[in-house]
């Protein structure tokens, strides 16, 4: 409670009361707080009204900042000096420039961009019994977290202000009762008002009364609850222990036995053990630590001192280190601990493997047939890997991966972690598909040519609105085929265009068609748009009067564009379907089976010493054929072994006959080197030397005579 020389807010902060001993009641604090609240960006917005805010009374602001959230005549009768009125009122200032939320992430660099509103301050106090002063700085992330945590605590701030003004008027009337004369009816009416307000704020007033108890009163109150035999503490020790008498020492020693009462409640029967465990122990310095401390004291600069201190900084507390090494500061200890920090791998291996498998999918990454790159690990180890080209930008890959994880229920990393993984996984960005995927490159080129055709049509009478619609349609088709179509393809899909077994089927020849066990009742509007986009452009073209020469040119572009766009769509379908075949083979690969992947490399140009210009031109390249055999590892069945074979043909052509001879040679080599190998799966691209009737007929006729049987041939 306040004495004659201090106000009721003397315990707030470290400031003293005004020297003139002039106090006023809170209900007389009526300064305008609008500018103060606005400068702190903590205005309380009126619901459903744009840019309108409540006027916060000065007395209410002082109470909220001092941790008193009850509004009654008891609190408004409190006295306050001028110093604490300024400290808690309109002259209040933030004590730090960082976020004041107790649970703010220390690693976050977010700066406060708004202040704590009165309602938010009271909500936080009602839930945690902790105070965030009105106007304290909060960052955007903490405000969002606070509102989410406090959504269950409902505060009607308009009613709070209404009650405040009612209590303030009653407090003024109460002053009139004390200083003037009122009739008996007035007294009864005023008593009725106080009774109604007391019912609303009785619990909150008790919090204020408890806050004003002295430490001695709190101890006596608590010990009375814990033990009925405990005699209350009459007075506290204010003199030094050596200067008091024996009887006083005996009295305080007897009262100190309360410690064992509390320890007995915490650990029944083990009070002494618990007391010994919490007592401060003397830090023992061994010979190693003595040498480190001596080296620290003799260090020439602070950087070296920090490095030396980091050797022992995690073995002792800050206070122990300050006792062991005179002059060491807390900031130096923090710097040494930061220097000694051991980093661990926060990313779990299963999640990393899941993401790596996803980005290595041929839909998103392509391995170039030439060149290699060096991948440097965190251990400074260097790995030589084939050069990889990504077909999509990082943002689209991550968005696609997160959508996939959401659909499958897999918990993945944050976007920032995924970006870091992609940055570490070295790969080139795709700038041109020519040479990597000629079919897709032709399809994209067809979309560009069709867009140019639409632009030409505008000059011959096509309306500007129709031109924009056609361009948007072509752009939609381009984006759909580049990024979305491959993600929709799957087995047993109810959409005919997305069902990978059904979509490639021949509608005329039933020998090249597949029947599904499910019905195709759904349709895809974007797939229909891919099939009809050229017809829509052609319809707009047919209604215009265009010269014969230009008309023939546009007709050729439309015909060629329709063929390339549809071929692009079919190519994407075959890619996904055939890649599924490769995955099925690798997942079910037995010990006596292998997968052989074949492809031609870039021709090697021979050169001679001091080659002349005439010898350089017209040079004939040497063909290289690469064959990669994939087998199940005999040591670890979860791993696969890879064996590479190279055939060099100096005079031979890259035709089916060369492939047939290479295949026969490989089968005999495999049988001699790996006798257990009995069956082989073949995989190659759609080049004419592979995907032709001659080679397939040769394999079918001679398969019974091969030392290793060809079980399946897949093309990509």
XYZ file of C-alpha atoms in Angstrom:
716
model
C 0.000 0.000 0.000
C 1.089 3.596 -0.551
C 2.708 5.538 2.284
C 2.292 9.241 2.961
C 5.258 10.039 0.677
C 4.605 7.584 -2.177
C 1.724 7.023 -4.555
C -0.027 3.718 -5.208
C 2.148 3.156 -8.298
C 5.509 3.538 -6.526
C 6.321 -0.164 -7.108
C 6.049 0.199 -10.891
C 9.422 0.350 -12.639
C 12.531 1.804 -11.050
C 11.416 5.448 -10.879
C 10.692 7.401 -7.706
C 7.626 9.467 -6.955
C 7.533 13.221 -7.439
C 9.360 15.252 -4.798
C 6.432 17.628 -4.158
C 4.222 14.810 -2.722
C 1.275 15.978 -4.809
C -1.069 13.115 -5.667
C -4.308 12.980 -7.623
C -6.954 10.303 -8.024
C -7.026 8.290 -11.217
C -10.545 9.437 -12.066
C -9.129 12.957 -12.448
C -6.632 11.863 -15.170
C -8.342 13.139 -18.315
C -5.558 14.083 -20.731
C -6.069 13.567 -24.458
C -4.246 10.369 -25.559
C -5.146 10.397 -29.268
C -1.791 11.654 -30.580
C 0.136 9.414 -28.170
C -1.797 6.285 -29.188
C -1.528 7.163 -32.875
C 2.255 7.668 -32.682
C 2.645 4.174 -31.187
C 0.362 2.658 -33.868
C -1.784 0.927 -31.244
C -5.172 2.545 -31.909
C -8.228 0.428 -31.088
C -10.338 0.186 -34.251
C -14.128 0.442 -34.035
C -15.647 -2.702 -35.625
C -17.466 -2.291 -38.964
C -16.333 1.341 -39.275
C -13.580 2.348 -41.644
C -10.705 4.413 -40.174
C -12.563 5.140 -36.909
C -10.945 4.409 -33.551
C -11.929 4.480 -29.877
C -10.731 7.333 -27.675
C -8.663 5.739 -24.892
C -9.075 7.541 -21.514
C -5.795 8.413 -19.792
C -6.782 6.665 -16.544
C -7.646 3.451 -18.416
C -4.296 3.609 -20.253
C -2.411 4.001 -16.933
C -4.248 1.045 -15.367
C -3.598 -1.272 -18.337
C 0.101 -0.393 -18.446
C 0.509 -0.995 -14.715
C -1.097 -4.448 -15.022
C -4.486 -3.536 -13.502
C -7.283 -4.673 -15.813
C -10.214 -4.307 -13.378
C -12.357 -1.193 -13.648
C -14.164 -0.302 -10.416
C -14.352 2.535 -7.917
C -11.524 0.939 -5.877
C -9.003 1.191 -8.697
C -10.083 4.666 -9.805
C -9.695 5.905 -6.223
C -5.971 5.029 -6.393
C -3.613 7.982 -6.094
C -0.834 8.700 -8.561
C 1.991 11.244 -8.554
C 2.979 13.394 -11.505
C 6.118 11.333 -12.238
C 4.255 8.016 -12.523
C 1.412 9.684 -14.393
C 3.888 10.768 -17.059
C 5.702 7.412 -16.959
C 2.510 5.402 -17.513
C 0.539 7.957 -19.484
C 1.149 10.036 -22.584
C 4.916 10.351 -21.980
C 5.440 6.584 -21.900
C 8.180 5.341 -24.239
C 9.195 1.891 -25.444
C 12.165 0.524 -23.532
C 13.544 -1.380 -26.527
C 13.332 -1.285 -30.311
C 12.857 -5.027 -30.851
C 9.679 -7.100 -30.582
C 8.363 -7.253 -26.980
C 6.449 -10.541 -27.340
C 7.935 -12.977 -24.743
C 7.837 -15.897 -27.218
C 9.473 -13.949 -30.058
C 11.956 -16.046 -32.053
C 15.439 -14.827 -31.103
C 16.803 -15.728 -34.542
C 14.162 -13.646 -36.308
C 15.280 -10.255 -37.615
C 11.729 -8.954 -38.006
C 11.303 -5.447 -36.626
C 8.180 -4.221 -34.780
C 5.846 -2.371 -37.111
C 2.884 -1.815 -34.768
C 2.031 -1.405 -31.096
C 0.093 -3.576 -28.659
C -3.546 -2.483 -28.569
C -5.401 -2.252 -25.201
C -7.696 -5.169 -26.041
C -4.750 -7.365 -27.104
C -2.911 -6.473 -23.877
C -5.902 -7.503 -21.745
C -6.511 -10.702 -23.735
C -2.902 -11.765 -23.175
C -3.167 -10.988 -19.443
C -6.419 -12.956 -19.061
C -4.838 -16.038 -20.643
C -1.286 -15.962 -19.238
C -1.453 -13.516 -16.282
C 1.490 -11.729 -17.883
C 1.497 -8.118 -18.995
C 2.483 -6.603 -22.328
C 2.204 -2.808 -21.871
C -0.077 -0.966 -24.256
C 2.006 0.416 -27.134
C 4.834 -2.142 -26.849
C 6.319 -2.972 -30.256
C 5.269 -6.202 -31.975
C 6.418 -7.656 -35.283
C 3.983 -8.926 -37.889
C 4.672 -12.619 -37.213
C 4.131 -12.273 -33.453
C 0.877 -10.329 -33.934
C -0.441 -13.124 -36.144
C 0.622 -15.756 -33.604
C -0.890 -13.771 -30.701
C -4.258 -13.336 -32.398
C -4.334 -17.018 -33.245
C -3.565 -18.037 -29.639
C -5.991 -15.520 -28.116
C -8.927 -16.164 -30.426
C -10.726 -17.987 -27.594
C -10.509 -14.922 -25.286
C -13.298 -12.530 -26.225
C -13.022 -8.853 -25.218
C -15.767 -6.275 -25.859
C -13.681 -3.111 -25.711
C -16.682 -0.858 -26.282
C -18.268 -2.266 -23.131
C -14.962 -1.817 -21.272
C -14.948 1.918 -22.070
C -18.637 2.222 -21.192
C -18.044 0.629 -17.782
C -15.022 2.870 -17.251
C -17.046 6.046 -17.765
C -19.828 4.744 -15.487
C -17.329 3.958 -12.729
C -15.590 7.308 -13.264
C -18.881 9.172 -12.801
C -19.604 7.115 -9.700
C -16.151 7.914 -8.311
C -16.795 11.629 -8.765
C -20.154 11.223 -7.009
C -18.417 9.310 -4.207
C -16.091 12.279 -3.737
C -19.188 14.452 -3.380
C -20.493 12.156 -0.679
C -17.277 12.522 1.292
C -17.042 16.298 0.944
C -20.685 17.409 0.824
C -24.129 16.397 2.001
C -26.524 14.016 0.233
C -30.038 12.890 1.055
C -30.872 9.383 2.160
C -32.383 8.564 -1.252
C -29.204 9.655 -3.019
C -27.150 7.443 -0.732
C -29.331 4.426 -1.481
C -29.155 5.070 -5.236
C -25.349 5.467 -5.178
C -25.004 2.339 -3.040
C -27.036 0.418 -5.611
C -24.690 1.574 -8.405
C -21.607 0.458 -6.491
C -23.217 -2.910 -5.781
C -23.839 -3.545 -9.493
C -20.299 -2.581 -10.473
C -18.808 -4.624 -7.636
C -20.477 -7.780 -8.966
C -18.743 -7.260 -12.304
C -15.229 -6.504 -11.033
C -14.912 -8.300 -7.696
C -12.510 -10.941 -9.006
C -10.319 -8.372 -10.770
C -10.119 -6.210 -7.635
C -8.837 -9.182 -5.668
C -5.909 -9.435 -8.125
C -5.000 -5.826 -7.361
C -5.227 -6.390 -3.586
C -2.964 -9.456 -3.858
C -0.452 -7.447 -5.867
C -0.161 -4.883 -3.058
C 0.773 -7.444 -0.358
C 4.318 -7.275 1.025
C 6.683 -10.223 0.736
C 6.255 -10.996 4.460
C 2.473 -11.028 4.137
C 2.701 -13.287 1.083
C 4.962 -15.739 2.959
C 2.670 -15.874 5.987
C -0.368 -16.358 3.756
C 1.275 -19.193 1.819
C 2.643 -20.950 4.931
C -0.773 -20.750 6.574
C -2.138 -22.773 3.662
C 0.730 -25.306 3.737
C 0.848 -25.866 7.534
C -1.480 -24.893 10.351
C 1.345 -25.225 12.930
C 3.569 -22.602 11.329
C 3.756 -19.394 13.336
C 3.670 -16.240 11.180
C 6.871 -14.301 10.565
C 6.657 -11.171 12.705
C 9.492 -9.186 11.183
C 12.194 -9.534 8.514
C 15.960 -9.421 9.002
C 17.242 -5.967 8.060
C 20.651 -5.977 9.822
C 23.738 -8.017 8.961
C 23.810 -11.543 10.359
C 26.961 -10.940 12.381
C 25.518 -7.930 14.222
C 22.336 -9.541 15.635
C 22.080 -11.380 18.958
C 21.998 -15.147 19.538
C 18.281 -15.107 20.306
C 17.563 -13.309 17.029
C 19.720 -15.804 15.122
C 17.841 -18.654 16.784
C 14.515 -17.056 15.819
C 15.443 -16.707 12.139
C 16.956 -20.190 12.011
C 13.691 -21.567 13.341
C 11.704 -19.693 10.704
C 14.071 -20.946 7.996
C 12.837 -24.476 8.738
C 9.963 -23.556 6.399
C 12.319 -24.504 3.580
C 12.194 -28.164 4.653
C 8.396 -28.005 4.734
C 8.367 -26.981 1.049
C 11.054 -29.546 0.152
C 9.027 -32.257 1.889
C 6.053 -31.411 -0.321
C 8.198 -31.511 -3.479
C 10.204 -34.660 -2.572
C 8.714 -36.474 0.455
C 11.406 -38.141 2.555
C 14.268 -36.758 0.419
C 14.432 -33.176 1.653
C 18.150 -33.252 2.480
C 19.099 -34.832 -0.856
C 17.134 -32.202 -2.771
C 18.607 -29.371 -0.700
C 22.159 -30.580 -1.335
C 21.486 -30.859 -5.057
C 20.378 -27.215 -5.377
C 23.146 -25.763 -3.238
C 25.928 -23.981 -5.108
C 28.949 -26.211 -5.515
C 32.486 -24.974 -5.709
C 33.836 -25.212 -9.222
C 36.907 -27.439 -9.420
C 39.525 -26.402 -11.961
C 41.686 -29.256 -13.220
C 45.091 -28.917 -14.826
C 43.697 -28.832 -18.379
C 41.304 -25.995 -17.580
C 44.104 -24.113 -15.796
C 46.239 -24.278 -18.943
C 43.316 -23.050 -21.072
C 42.619 -20.165 -18.670
C 46.298 -19.214 -18.665
C 46.368 -19.271 -22.474
C 43.213 -17.124 -22.506
C 44.806 -14.501 -20.265
C 47.954 -14.399 -22.406
C 46.116 -14.158 -25.743
C 47.094 -11.138 -27.824
C 43.640 -10.201 -29.187
C 39.973 -10.741 -28.490
C 39.450 -13.057 -31.468
C 42.049 -15.481 -30.142
C 40.542 -15.243 -26.644
C 37.124 -16.173 -28.029
C 38.574 -19.186 -29.833
C 40.405 -20.399 -26.695
C 37.372 -19.831 -24.468
C 35.189 -21.881 -26.831
C 37.109 -25.017 -25.726
C 35.548 -24.993 -22.236
C 32.611 -22.594 -22.557
C 29.979 -25.353 -22.775
C 31.284 -27.142 -19.654
C 30.430 -24.347 -17.192
C 27.712 -21.792 -16.537
C 28.237 -18.093 -17.163
C 28.595 -17.305 -13.463
C 31.122 -20.132 -13.004
C 33.180 -18.847 -15.933
C 33.138 -15.311 -14.533
C 34.410 -16.652 -11.201
C 37.100 -18.765 -12.864
C 38.315 -16.070 -15.275
C 38.263 -12.557 -13.784
C 37.190 -9.922 -16.278
C 35.362 -12.191 -18.727
C 32.042 -10.661 -19.821
C 28.711 -12.264 -20.613
C 28.972 -11.112 -24.233
C 32.371 -12.794 -24.536
C 30.880 -16.038 -23.201
C 28.008 -15.802 -25.714
C 30.456 -15.194 -28.562
C 32.550 -18.199 -27.492
C 29.476 -20.438 -27.336
C 28.448 -19.300 -30.790
C 31.969 -20.085 -32.024
C 31.832 -23.539 -30.420
C 28.415 -24.320 -31.842
C 28.195 -27.734 -33.483
C 25.910 -27.834 -36.484
C 23.822 -30.916 -37.078
C 21.761 -32.091 -40.017
C 18.229 -30.860 -39.359
C 16.852 -32.304 -42.590
C 15.838 -35.945 -42.225
C 17.195 -38.371 -44.803
C 13.811 -39.936 -45.793
C 12.381 -36.500 -46.612
C 15.507 -35.517 -48.557
C 15.383 -38.781 -50.523
C 11.690 -38.190 -51.257
C 12.387 -34.736 -52.712
C 15.489 -35.857 -54.642
C 13.529 -38.709 -56.247
C 10.863 -36.204 -57.241
C 13.176 -33.670 -58.907
C 15.136 -36.417 -60.711
C 11.942 -37.496 -62.438
C 12.365 -37.135 -66.233
C 9.413 -34.734 -66.155
C 11.562 -32.178 -64.349
C 15.186 -33.132 -65.089
C 16.988 -34.421 -68.156
C 20.453 -35.960 -68.234
C 22.524 -34.545 -71.072
C 24.209 -37.115 -73.293
C 27.553 -35.336 -72.989
C 29.515 -33.450 -70.354
C 29.812 -33.770 -66.599
C 29.860 -31.545 -63.541
C 31.484 -31.648 -60.100
C 29.323 -31.742 -56.972
C 31.113 -30.495 -53.850
C 29.850 -31.878 -50.517
C 29.954 -30.152 -47.131
C 32.835 -32.488 -46.209
C 34.839 -30.967 -49.127
C 34.511 -34.267 -50.965
C 34.020 -33.842 -54.725
C 31.804 -36.127 -56.798
C 31.759 -36.207 -60.590
C 28.202 -36.601 -61.892
C 26.598 -36.374 -65.360
C 25.406 -32.952 -66.420
C 21.717 -32.461 -65.598
C 19.312 -29.947 -67.122
C 16.149 -28.881 -65.284
C 13.065 -28.526 -67.457
C 11.274 -26.136 -65.047
C 12.289 -23.184 -62.932
C 12.739 -23.752 -59.206
C 9.498 -22.009 -58.208
C 7.357 -24.262 -60.415
C 9.155 -27.416 -59.238
C 8.580 -26.515 -55.581
C 4.929 -25.560 -56.107
C 4.350 -28.814 -57.962
C 6.123 -30.822 -55.233
C 4.136 -29.209 -52.417
C 0.894 -29.911 -54.270
C 1.972 -33.531 -54.704
C 2.817 -33.814 -50.980
C -0.556 -32.315 -50.071
C -2.397 -34.839 -52.224
C -0.424 -37.816 -50.865
C -0.401 -36.636 -47.227
C 3.395 -36.435 -47.028
C 4.926 -33.881 -44.643
C 7.714 -32.023 -46.423
C 10.150 -29.184 -45.683
C 9.452 -25.492 -45.919
C 9.868 -23.587 -49.179
C 13.145 -22.048 -47.995
C 14.654 -25.497 -47.303
C 13.520 -26.802 -50.693
C 15.123 -23.821 -52.425
C 18.398 -24.513 -50.581
C 18.336 -28.174 -51.633
C 17.799 -27.202 -55.269
C 20.635 -24.697 -55.015
C 23.007 -27.378 -53.695
C 21.917 -29.947 -56.301
C 23.874 -28.497 -59.181
C 22.002 -28.450 -62.486
C 21.794 -26.263 -65.551
C 18.642 -24.374 -66.454
C 16.952 -25.346 -69.676
C 17.108 -22.529 -72.221
C 16.518 -24.570 -75.385
C 15.116 -28.071 -75.901
C 16.703 -28.593 -79.302
C 18.913 -31.657 -79.080
C 17.408 -32.799 -75.760
C 13.744 -33.169 -76.718
C 13.113 -32.284 -80.351
C 9.420 -33.204 -80.224
C 8.705 -30.823 -77.353
C 10.826 -28.148 -79.020
C 8.774 -28.508 -82.215
C 5.528 -28.268 -80.234
C 6.604 -25.079 -78.478
C 7.750 -23.651 -81.795
C 4.338 -24.445 -83.283
C 2.616 -22.454 -80.514
C 4.910 -19.497 -81.223
C 4.186 -19.694 -84.965
C 0.434 -19.866 -84.347
C 0.688 -16.772 -82.151
C 2.449 -14.940 -84.980
C -0.284 -16.053 -87.383
C -2.962 -14.616 -85.094
C -1.031 -11.331 -84.976
C -1.015 -11.225 -88.795
C -4.773 -11.825 -88.921
C -5.398 -8.603 -87.025
C -3.990 -6.639 -89.957
C -6.626 -8.206 -92.249
C -9.739 -7.386 -90.278
C -9.770 -9.648 -87.198
C -11.042 -7.704 -84.186
C -8.567 -6.788 -81.453
C -10.708 -8.513 -78.782
C -10.734 -11.761 -80.796
C -6.970 -11.543 -81.299
C -6.403 -11.261 -77.541
C -8.728 -14.198 -76.852
C -6.915 -16.397 -79.383
C -3.514 -15.456 -77.953
C -4.705 -16.219 -74.409
C -6.026 -19.579 -75.618
C -2.690 -20.489 -77.246
C -0.789 -19.358 -74.154
C -3.066 -21.519 -71.981
C -2.403 -24.531 -74.228
C 1.343 -23.894 -74.042
C 1.351 -23.622 -70.222
C -0.871 -26.691 -69.864
C 1.346 -28.936 -71.987
C 4.580 -27.632 -70.449
C 3.663 -27.827 -66.767
C 0.321 -29.515 -66.038
C -0.491 -32.293 -68.488
C 2.230 -34.698 -67.317
C 1.081 -34.338 -63.699
C -2.459 -35.443 -64.577
C -1.421 -38.681 -66.276
C -1.870 -41.851 -64.232
C -3.163 -45.390 -64.444
C -6.876 -46.106 -63.926
C -7.864 -42.451 -64.361
C -11.522 -41.823 -65.181
C -10.570 -39.244 -67.817
C -9.803 -40.871 -71.175
C -7.066 -38.342 -72.008
C -5.310 -38.945 -68.654
C -5.504 -42.757 -68.459
C -2.017 -43.903 -69.535
C -3.030 -47.435 -70.681
C -6.090 -46.229 -72.616
C -4.986 -42.878 -74.102
C -2.227 -44.307 -76.404
C -4.570 -47.020 -77.727
C -5.275 -47.186 -81.446
C -8.949 -46.499 -82.126
C -8.857 -48.435 -85.432
C -6.616 -51.466 -84.871
C -7.753 -53.384 -81.782
C -4.439 -55.248 -81.640
C -2.853 -52.002 -80.479
C -5.554 -51.053 -77.981
C -6.014 -51.652 -74.269
C -9.297 -52.212 -72.473
C -9.638 -50.752 -68.997
C -11.532 -52.266 -66.078
C -12.997 -48.873 -65.223
C -15.197 -46.423 -67.102
C -14.065 -43.060 -68.462
C -16.874 -40.791 -67.317
C -14.861 -37.611 -66.841
C -13.443 -35.185 -69.375
C -10.743 -32.515 -69.325
C -11.584 -29.119 -70.812
C -7.923 -28.213 -71.295
C -7.208 -31.447 -73.184
C -10.151 -30.701 -75.459
C -8.766 -27.213 -75.983
C -5.403 -28.692 -77.059
C -7.163 -30.792 -79.701
C -9.334 -27.935 -81.004
C -7.132 -24.829 -80.620
C -5.840 -24.944 -84.205
C -9.368 -25.460 -85.568
C -10.521 -22.354 -83.686
C -7.727 -20.299 -85.241
C -8.491 -21.796 -88.651
C -12.172 -20.856 -88.314
C -11.251 -17.230 -87.586
C -8.855 -17.305 -90.561
C -11.470 -18.644 -92.999
C -13.806 -15.686 -92.390
C -11.231 -13.112 -93.532
C -10.338 -11.857 -97.004
C -6.604 -12.552 -97.310
C -4.428 -12.540 -100.446
C -3.781 -15.933 -102.043
C -0.024 -15.953 -101.389
C -0.371 -15.157 -97.702
C -3.366 -17.477 -97.387
C -1.327 -20.472 -98.580
C 1.444 -19.602 -96.141
C -0.979 -19.347 -93.211
C -2.689 -22.601 -94.210
C 0.674 -24.359 -94.148
C 1.487 -22.914 -90.705
C -1.894 -24.038 -89.358
C -1.525 -27.544 -90.764
C 2.034 -27.883 -89.499
C 1.113 -26.387 -86.095
C -1.810 -28.776 -85.600
C 0.432 -31.762 -86.335
C 3.252 -30.612 -84.011
C 0.959 -29.673 -81.096
C -0.850 -33.023 -81.171
C 2.463 -34.856 -81.552
C 3.773 -32.937 -78.512
C 0.809 -34.095 -76.460
C 1.289 -37.706 -77.581
C 5.010 -37.488 -76.859
C 4.335 -36.385 -73.270
C 1.888 -39.251 -72.841
C 4.417 -41.792 -74.141
C 7.147 -40.339 -71.917
C 5.123 -40.799 -68.734
C 3.813 -44.200 -69.780
C 7.216 -45.592 -70.763
C 8.930 -44.139 -67.710
C 6.432 -46.097 -65.637
C 7.590 -49.233 -67.454
C 11.216 -48.487 -66.512
C 10.250 -47.996 -62.868
C 8.290 -51.256 -62.852
C 11.274 -53.143 -64.257
C 13.715 -51.697 -61.712
C 11.386 -52.268 -58.751
C 10.824 -55.964 -59.618
C 14.320 -56.725 -60.944
C 15.395 -60.247 -59.927
C 18.909 -61.609 -59.433
C 18.898 -63.332 -62.852
C 17.544 -60.270 -64.695
C 19.065 -57.040 -65.976
C 18.066 -53.785 -67.656
C 20.073 -52.677 -70.712
C 19.805 -49.013 -71.749
C 21.241 -48.142 -75.172
C 21.960 -44.871 -76.965
C 24.383 -43.273 -79.401
C 26.814 -40.648 -78.172
C 28.026 -37.591 -80.066
C 30.384 -38.467 -82.872
C 34.072 -38.150 -82.091
C 36.076 -36.069 -84.573
C 39.626 -37.470 -84.937
C 42.483 -35.039 -85.331
C 46.164 -35.317 -86.200
C 49.187 -33.452 -84.925
C 49.478 -29.974 -86.487
C 46.347 -30.526 -88.522
C 45.950 -28.268 -91.550
C 42.770 -26.408 -92.390
C 42.163 -28.567 -95.451
C 42.346 -31.717 -93.302
C 39.905 -30.253 -90.767
C 37.033 -29.561 -93.192
C 34.990 -32.460 -94.520
C 36.132 -34.741 -91.713
C 34.063 -37.852 -90.998
C 33.171 -38.486 -87.361
C 33.537 -41.769 -85.491
C 30.362 -43.213 -83.938
C 30.234 -44.148 -80.248
C 27.530 -46.460 -78.914
C 26.944 -46.616 -75.150
C 25.239 -49.510 -73.362
C 24.482 -49.416 -69.624
C 23.616 -52.632 -67.812
C 21.700 -52.331 -64.518
C 21.766 -55.328 -62.139
C 20.570 -55.993 -58.612
C 23.495 -55.749 -56.177
C 24.392 -59.172 -54.705
C 25.571 -57.534 -51.452
C 22.684 -55.154 -50.785
C 19.410 -55.866 -52.582
C 18.268 -52.276 -52.040
C 21.069 -51.039 -54.311
C 21.697 -51.383 -58.040
C 25.007 -51.959 -59.842
C 25.748 -50.150 -63.114
C 28.100 -51.441 -65.851
C 28.901 -49.376 -68.952
C 30.050 -50.713 -72.352
C 31.260 -48.618 -75.298
C 31.394 -49.722 -78.955
C 33.359 -47.619 -81.474
C 32.400 -47.854 -85.150
C 34.899 -46.088 -87.349
C 33.332 -47.009 -90.702
C 29.929 -48.366 -89.676
C 26.651 -46.472 -89.996
C 24.192 -45.789 -87.198
C 21.573 -48.186 -88.567
C 19.621 -51.167 -87.295
C 22.237 -53.623 -88.597
C 24.951 -52.050 -86.428
C 22.630 -52.196 -83.401
C 21.864 -55.868 -84.065
C 25.566 -56.773 -84.143
C 26.277 -54.706 -81.021
C 23.398 -56.420 -79.205
C 24.637 -59.916 -80.105
C 28.146 -59.049 -78.942
C 26.814 -57.646 -75.662
C 24.723 -60.749 -74.926
C 27.750 -63.028 -75.297
C 29.910 -60.712 -73.184
C 27.273 -60.571 -70.441
C 26.968 -64.361 -70.352
C 30.727 -64.858 -70.030
C 31.143 -62.170 -67.346
C 27.873 -62.806 -65.459
C 26.807 -66.454 -65.869
C 23.772 -66.049 -63.579
C 22.180 -63.506 -65.933
C 19.329 -65.193 -67.874
C 16.833 -62.487 -68.879
C 17.284 -58.952 -70.183
C 15.011 -55.918 -70.525
C 15.928 -53.487 -73.318
C 15.282 -49.746 -73.312
C 16.200 -47.110 -75.907
C 14.862 -43.965 -77.515
C 12.655 -43.805 -80.604
C 15.487 -43.374 -83.094
C 14.977 -45.153 -86.419
C 17.842 -47.563 -85.735
C 16.057 -48.874 -82.609
C 12.338 -48.412 -83.180
C 12.082 -50.214 -86.511
C 10.575 -53.397 -87.871
C 13.934 -54.860 -88.929
C 15.495 -54.818 -85.455
C 12.334 -56.002 -83.682
C 11.928 -58.864 -86.182
C 15.590 -59.807 -85.771
C 15.230 -59.996 -81.971
C 12.030 -62.038 -82.249
C 13.512 -64.559 -84.683
C 16.887 -64.993 -82.940
C 15.778 -64.728 -79.319
C 15.618 -68.505 -78.915
C 19.307 -68.750 -79.937
C 20.570 -65.890 -77.744
C 22.577 -66.899 -74.623
C 20.447 -64.432 -72.641
C 16.742 -64.111 -73.471
C 15.249 -60.709 -74.348
C 12.102 -60.515 -72.237
C 10.894 -56.998 -73.044
C 11.790 -53.974 -75.182
C 10.635 -50.501 -74.076
C 11.095 -47.209 -75.892
C 11.121 -43.744 -74.376
